[in-house]
PDB file of C-alpha atoms in Angstrom:
ATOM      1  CA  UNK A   7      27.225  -6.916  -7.120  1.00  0.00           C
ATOM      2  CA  UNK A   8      28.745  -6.076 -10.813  1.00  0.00           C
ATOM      3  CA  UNK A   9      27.246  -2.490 -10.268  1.00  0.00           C
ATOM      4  CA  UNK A  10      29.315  -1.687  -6.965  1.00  0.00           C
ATOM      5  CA  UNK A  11      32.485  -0.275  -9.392  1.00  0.00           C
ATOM      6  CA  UNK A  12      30.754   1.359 -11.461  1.00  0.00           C
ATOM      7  CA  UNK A  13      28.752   3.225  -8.920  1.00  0.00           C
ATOM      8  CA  UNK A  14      31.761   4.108  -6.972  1.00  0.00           C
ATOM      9  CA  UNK A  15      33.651   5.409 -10.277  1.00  0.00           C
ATOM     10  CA  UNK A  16      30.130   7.830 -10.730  1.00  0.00           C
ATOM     11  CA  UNK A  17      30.345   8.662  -7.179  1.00  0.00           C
ATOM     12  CA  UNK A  18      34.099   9.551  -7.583  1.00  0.00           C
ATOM     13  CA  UNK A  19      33.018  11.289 -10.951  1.00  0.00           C
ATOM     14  CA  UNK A  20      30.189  13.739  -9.699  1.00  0.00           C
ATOM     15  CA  UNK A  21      32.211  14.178  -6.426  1.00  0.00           C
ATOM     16  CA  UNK A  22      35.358  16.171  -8.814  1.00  0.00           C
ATOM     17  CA  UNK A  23      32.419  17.190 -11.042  1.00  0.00           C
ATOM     18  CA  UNK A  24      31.113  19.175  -7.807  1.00  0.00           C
ATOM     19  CA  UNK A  25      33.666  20.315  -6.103  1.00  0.00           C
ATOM     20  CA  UNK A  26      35.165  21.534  -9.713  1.00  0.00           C
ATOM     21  CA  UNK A  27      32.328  23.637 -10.208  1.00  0.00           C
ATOM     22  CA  UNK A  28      32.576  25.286  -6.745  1.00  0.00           C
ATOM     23  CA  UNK A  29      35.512  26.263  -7.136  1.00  0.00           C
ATOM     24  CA  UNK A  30      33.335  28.945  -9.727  1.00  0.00           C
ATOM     25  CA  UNK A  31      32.501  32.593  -9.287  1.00  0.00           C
ATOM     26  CA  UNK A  32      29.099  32.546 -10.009  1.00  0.00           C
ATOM     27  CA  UNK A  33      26.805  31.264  -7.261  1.00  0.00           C
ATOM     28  CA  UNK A  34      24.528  29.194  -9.944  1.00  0.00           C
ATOM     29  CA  UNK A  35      24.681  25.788 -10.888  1.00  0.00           C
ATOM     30  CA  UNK A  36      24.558  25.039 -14.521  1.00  0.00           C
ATOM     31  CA  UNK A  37      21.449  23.376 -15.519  1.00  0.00           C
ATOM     32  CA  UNK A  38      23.723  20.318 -16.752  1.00  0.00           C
ATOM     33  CA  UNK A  39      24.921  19.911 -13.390  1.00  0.00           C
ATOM     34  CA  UNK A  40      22.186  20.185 -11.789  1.00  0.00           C
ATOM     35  CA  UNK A  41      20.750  16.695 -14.043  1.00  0.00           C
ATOM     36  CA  UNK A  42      23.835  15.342 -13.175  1.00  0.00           C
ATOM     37  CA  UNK A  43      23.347  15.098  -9.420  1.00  0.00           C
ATOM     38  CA  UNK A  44      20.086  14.271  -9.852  1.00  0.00           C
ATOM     39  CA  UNK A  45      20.113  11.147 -11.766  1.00  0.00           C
ATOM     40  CA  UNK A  46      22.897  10.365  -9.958  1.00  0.00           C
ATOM     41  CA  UNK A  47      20.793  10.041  -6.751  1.00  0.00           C
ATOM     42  CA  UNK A  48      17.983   8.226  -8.342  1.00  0.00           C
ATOM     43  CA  UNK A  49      20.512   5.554  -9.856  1.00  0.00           C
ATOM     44  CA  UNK A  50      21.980   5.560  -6.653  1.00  0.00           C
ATOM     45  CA  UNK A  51      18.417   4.915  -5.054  1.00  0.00           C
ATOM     46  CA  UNK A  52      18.287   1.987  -7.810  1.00  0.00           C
ATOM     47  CA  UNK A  53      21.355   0.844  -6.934  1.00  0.00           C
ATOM     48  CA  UNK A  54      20.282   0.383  -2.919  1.00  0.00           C
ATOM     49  CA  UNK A  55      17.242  -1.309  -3.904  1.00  0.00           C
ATOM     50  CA  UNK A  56      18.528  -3.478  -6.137  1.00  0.00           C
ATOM     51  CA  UNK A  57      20.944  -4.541  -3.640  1.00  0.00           C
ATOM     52  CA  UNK A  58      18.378  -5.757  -1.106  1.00  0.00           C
ATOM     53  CA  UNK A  59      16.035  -7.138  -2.945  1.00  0.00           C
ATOM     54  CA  UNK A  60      17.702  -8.424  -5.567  1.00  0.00           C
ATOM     55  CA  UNK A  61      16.365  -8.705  -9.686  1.00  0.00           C
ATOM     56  CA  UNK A  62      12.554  -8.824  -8.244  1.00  0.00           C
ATOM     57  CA  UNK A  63      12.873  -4.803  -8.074  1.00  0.00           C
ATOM     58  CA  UNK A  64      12.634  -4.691 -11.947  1.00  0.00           C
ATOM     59  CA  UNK A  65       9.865  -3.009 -12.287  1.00  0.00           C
ATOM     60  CA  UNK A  66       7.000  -5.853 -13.037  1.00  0.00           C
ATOM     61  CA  UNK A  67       3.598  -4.314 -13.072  1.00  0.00           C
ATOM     62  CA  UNK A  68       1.405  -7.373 -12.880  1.00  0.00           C
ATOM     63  CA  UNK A  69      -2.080  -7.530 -11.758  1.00  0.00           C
ATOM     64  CA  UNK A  70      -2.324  -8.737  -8.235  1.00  0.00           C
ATOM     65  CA  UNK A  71      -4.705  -9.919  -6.439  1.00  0.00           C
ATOM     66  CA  UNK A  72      -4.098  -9.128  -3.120  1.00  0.00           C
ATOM     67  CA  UNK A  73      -6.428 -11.466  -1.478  1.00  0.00           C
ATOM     68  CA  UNK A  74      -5.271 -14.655  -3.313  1.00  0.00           C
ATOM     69  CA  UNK A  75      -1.314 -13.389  -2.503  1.00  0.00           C
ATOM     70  CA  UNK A  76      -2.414 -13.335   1.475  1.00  0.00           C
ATOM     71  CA  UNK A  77      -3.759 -17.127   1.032  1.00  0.00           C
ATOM     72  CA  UNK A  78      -0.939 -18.445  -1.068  1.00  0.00           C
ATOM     73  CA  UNK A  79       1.735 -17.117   2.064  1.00  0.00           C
ATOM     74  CA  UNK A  80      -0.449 -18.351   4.345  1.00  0.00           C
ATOM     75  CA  UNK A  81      -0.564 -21.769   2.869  1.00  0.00           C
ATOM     76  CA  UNK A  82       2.726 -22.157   2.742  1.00  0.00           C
ATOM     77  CA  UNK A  83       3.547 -20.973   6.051  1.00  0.00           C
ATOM     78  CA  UNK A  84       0.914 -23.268   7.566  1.00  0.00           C
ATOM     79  CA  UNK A  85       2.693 -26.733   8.174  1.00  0.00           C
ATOM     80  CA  UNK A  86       5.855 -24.276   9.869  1.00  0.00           C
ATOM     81  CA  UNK A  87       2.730 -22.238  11.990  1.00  0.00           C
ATOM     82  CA  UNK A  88       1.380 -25.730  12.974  1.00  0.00           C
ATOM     83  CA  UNK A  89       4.016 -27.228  14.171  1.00  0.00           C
ATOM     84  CA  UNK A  90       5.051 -23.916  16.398  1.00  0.00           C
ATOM     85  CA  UNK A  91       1.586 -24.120  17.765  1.00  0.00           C
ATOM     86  CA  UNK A  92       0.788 -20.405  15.751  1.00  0.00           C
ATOM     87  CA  UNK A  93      -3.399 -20.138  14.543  1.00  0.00           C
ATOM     88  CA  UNK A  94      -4.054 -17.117  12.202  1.00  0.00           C
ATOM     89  CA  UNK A  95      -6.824 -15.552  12.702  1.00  0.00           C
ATOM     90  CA  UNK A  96      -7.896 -14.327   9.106  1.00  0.00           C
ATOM     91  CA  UNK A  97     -10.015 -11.387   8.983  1.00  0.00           C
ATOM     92  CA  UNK A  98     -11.589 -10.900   5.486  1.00  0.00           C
ATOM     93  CA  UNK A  99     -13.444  -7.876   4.139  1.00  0.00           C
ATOM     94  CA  UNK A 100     -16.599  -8.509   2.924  1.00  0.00           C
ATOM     95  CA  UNK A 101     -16.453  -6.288  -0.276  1.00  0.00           C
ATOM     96  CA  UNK A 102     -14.248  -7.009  -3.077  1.00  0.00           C
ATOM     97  CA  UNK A 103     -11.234  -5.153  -2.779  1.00  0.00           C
ATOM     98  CA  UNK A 104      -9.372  -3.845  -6.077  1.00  0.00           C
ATOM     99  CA  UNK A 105      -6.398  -5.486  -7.638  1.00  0.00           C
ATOM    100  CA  UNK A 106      -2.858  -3.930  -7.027  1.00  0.00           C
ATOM    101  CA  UNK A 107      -0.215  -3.766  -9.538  1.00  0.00           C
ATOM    102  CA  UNK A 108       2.948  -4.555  -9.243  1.00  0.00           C
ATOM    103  CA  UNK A 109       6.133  -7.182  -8.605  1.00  0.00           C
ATOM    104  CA  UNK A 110       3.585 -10.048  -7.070  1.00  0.00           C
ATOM    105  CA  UNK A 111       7.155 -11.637  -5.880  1.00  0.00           C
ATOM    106  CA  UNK A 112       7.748  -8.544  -3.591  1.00  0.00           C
ATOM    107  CA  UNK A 113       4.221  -8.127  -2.825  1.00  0.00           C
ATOM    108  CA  UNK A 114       4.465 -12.028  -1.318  1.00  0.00           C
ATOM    109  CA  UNK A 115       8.285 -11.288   0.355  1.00  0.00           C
ATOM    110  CA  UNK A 116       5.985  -8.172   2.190  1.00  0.00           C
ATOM    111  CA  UNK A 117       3.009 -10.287   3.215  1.00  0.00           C
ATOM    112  CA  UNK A 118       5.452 -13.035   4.084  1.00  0.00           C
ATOM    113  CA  UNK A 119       8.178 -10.832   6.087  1.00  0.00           C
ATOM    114  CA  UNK A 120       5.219  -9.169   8.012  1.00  0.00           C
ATOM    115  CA  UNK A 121       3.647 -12.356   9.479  1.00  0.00           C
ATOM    116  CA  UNK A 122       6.528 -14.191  10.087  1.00  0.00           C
ATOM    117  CA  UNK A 123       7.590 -10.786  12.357  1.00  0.00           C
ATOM    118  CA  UNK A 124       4.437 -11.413  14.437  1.00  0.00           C
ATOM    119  CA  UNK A 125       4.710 -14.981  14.787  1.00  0.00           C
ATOM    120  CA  UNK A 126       8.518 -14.135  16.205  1.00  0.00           C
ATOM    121  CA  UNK A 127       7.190 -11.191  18.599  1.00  0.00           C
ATOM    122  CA  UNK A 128       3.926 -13.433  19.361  1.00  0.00           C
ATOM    123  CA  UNK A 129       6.240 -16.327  20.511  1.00  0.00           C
ATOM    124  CA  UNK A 130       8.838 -14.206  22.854  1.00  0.00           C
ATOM    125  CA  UNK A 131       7.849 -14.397  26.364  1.00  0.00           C
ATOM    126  CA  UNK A 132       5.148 -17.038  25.673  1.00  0.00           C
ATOM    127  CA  UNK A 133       5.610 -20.664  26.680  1.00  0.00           C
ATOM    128  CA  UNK A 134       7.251 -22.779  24.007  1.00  0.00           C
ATOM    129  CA  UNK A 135       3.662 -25.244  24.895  1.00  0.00           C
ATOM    130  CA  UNK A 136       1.328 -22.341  24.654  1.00  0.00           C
ATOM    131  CA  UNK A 137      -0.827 -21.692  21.332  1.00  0.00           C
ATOM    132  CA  UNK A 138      -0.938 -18.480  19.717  1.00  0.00           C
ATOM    133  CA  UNK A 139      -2.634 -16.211  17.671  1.00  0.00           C
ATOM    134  CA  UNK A 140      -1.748 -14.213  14.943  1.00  0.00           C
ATOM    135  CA  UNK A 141      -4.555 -12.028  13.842  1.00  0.00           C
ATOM    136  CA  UNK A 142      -4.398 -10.787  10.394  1.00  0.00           C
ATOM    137  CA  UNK A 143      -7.035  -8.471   8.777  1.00  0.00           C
ATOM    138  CA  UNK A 144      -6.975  -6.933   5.336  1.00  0.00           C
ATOM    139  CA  UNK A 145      -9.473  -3.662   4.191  1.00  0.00           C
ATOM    140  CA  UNK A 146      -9.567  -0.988   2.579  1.00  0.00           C
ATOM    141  CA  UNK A 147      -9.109   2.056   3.675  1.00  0.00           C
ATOM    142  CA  UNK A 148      -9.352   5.219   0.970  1.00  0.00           C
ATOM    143  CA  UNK A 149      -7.540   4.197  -2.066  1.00  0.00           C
ATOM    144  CA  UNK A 150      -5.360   1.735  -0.359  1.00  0.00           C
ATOM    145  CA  UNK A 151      -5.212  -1.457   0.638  1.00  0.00           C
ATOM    146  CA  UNK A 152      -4.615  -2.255   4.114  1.00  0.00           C
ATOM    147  CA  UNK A 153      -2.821  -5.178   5.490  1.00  0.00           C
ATOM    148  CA  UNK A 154      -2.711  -5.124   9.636  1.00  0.00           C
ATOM    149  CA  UNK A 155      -0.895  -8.112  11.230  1.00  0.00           C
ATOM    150  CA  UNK A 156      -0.821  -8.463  14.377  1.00  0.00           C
ATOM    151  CA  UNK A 157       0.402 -10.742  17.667  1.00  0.00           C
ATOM    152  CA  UNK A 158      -2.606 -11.945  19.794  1.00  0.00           C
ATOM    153  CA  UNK A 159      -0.477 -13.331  21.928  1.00  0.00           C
ATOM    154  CA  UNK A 160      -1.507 -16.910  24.066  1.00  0.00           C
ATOM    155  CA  UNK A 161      -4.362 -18.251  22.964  1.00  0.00           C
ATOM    156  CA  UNK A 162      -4.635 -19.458  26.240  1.00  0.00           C
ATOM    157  CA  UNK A 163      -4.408 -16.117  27.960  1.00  0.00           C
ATOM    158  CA  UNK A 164      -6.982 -14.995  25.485  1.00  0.00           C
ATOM    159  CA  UNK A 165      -9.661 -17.351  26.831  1.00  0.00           C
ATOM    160  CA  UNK A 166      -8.713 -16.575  30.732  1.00  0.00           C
ATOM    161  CA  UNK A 167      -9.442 -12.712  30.047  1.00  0.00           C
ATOM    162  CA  UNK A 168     -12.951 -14.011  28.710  1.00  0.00           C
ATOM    163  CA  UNK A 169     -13.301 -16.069  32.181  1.00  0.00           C
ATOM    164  CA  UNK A 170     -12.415 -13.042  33.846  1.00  0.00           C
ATOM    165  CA  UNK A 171     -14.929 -10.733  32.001  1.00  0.00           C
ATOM    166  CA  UNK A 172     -17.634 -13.275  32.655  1.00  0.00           C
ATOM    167  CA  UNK A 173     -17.002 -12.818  36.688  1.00  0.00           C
ATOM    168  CA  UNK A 174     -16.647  -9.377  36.361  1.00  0.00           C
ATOM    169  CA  UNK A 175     -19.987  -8.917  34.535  1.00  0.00           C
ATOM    170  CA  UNK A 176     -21.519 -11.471  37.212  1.00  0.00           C
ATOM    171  CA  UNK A 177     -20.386  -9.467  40.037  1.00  0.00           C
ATOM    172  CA  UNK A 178     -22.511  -6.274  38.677  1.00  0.00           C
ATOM    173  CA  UNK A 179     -25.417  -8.007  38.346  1.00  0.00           C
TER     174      UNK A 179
END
């Protein structure tokens, strides 16, 4: 990135800066110092973020809708979940829930990286010719909305527990 030297001259920088003012009598920090270190660490926090995600950390505070972002991922990941055999089972509130605000890029990348995790854990130890499902449920919950994704597992396994429940049930009867 063009920030890494720069950031590692400030580092350098605030490093002598510190250590200079140690060296001092006085067991206070000067005010001025004090600033110092501490926009240091938040351009330092900056400086991580931008380096994993890139320009879409900028700071956009677009109206999302949080809903339509779920359906637009899941669109697009639905020829891909298809052809591994992966059903999503969507599980929609039935209130409106509020709009966020934000980056809707990173909002996506989140919805996107946290489905495509449980279609990787759904499909370990699960036959390659085995369905499965991937459950997915947004609500709200206080102030804030909730996005729960999680493996099902076989579909197939799914439907033998129901079997089994069904003799079970039968055999109290």
């Amino acid at each position: 990135h063009d920030l890494m030297a720069p950031m590692s001259k400030l580092s350098s920088q605030v490093r002598t800066l510190n250590e200079a003012e140690r060296g001092r009598n006085d067991d206070t920090e000067p005010p001025a110092i004090t600033a110092i270190n501490q926009l240091y660490d938040r351009m330092k926090h900056l400086f991580e973020l931008v380096s994993v995600f890139g320009d879409n950390v900028a700071g956009a505070f677009d109206r999302i809708d949080v809903l339509q972002a779920l359906n637009l991922v899941i669109a697009e990941m639905m020829p891909n979940a298809i052809r591994s055999k992966i059903e999503f089972d969507l599980i929609y509130p039935d209130y409106t829930l509020p709009p966020m605000y934000g980056s809707p890029v990173m909002i996506r990348r989140a919805i996107h990286e946290s489905v495509e995790n449980a279609i990787k854990e759904a499909r370990k130890e699960v036959d390659a010719r085995a369905e499965v499902v991937v459950q997915i449920k947004l609500m709200l919950q206080g102030q804030y909305i909730m996005l729960f994704v999680k493996s099902k597992g076989a579909k197939i396994a799914e439907a033998q527990e129901k079997i089994e429940l069904k003799k079970l049930r039968s055999l109290n009867l």
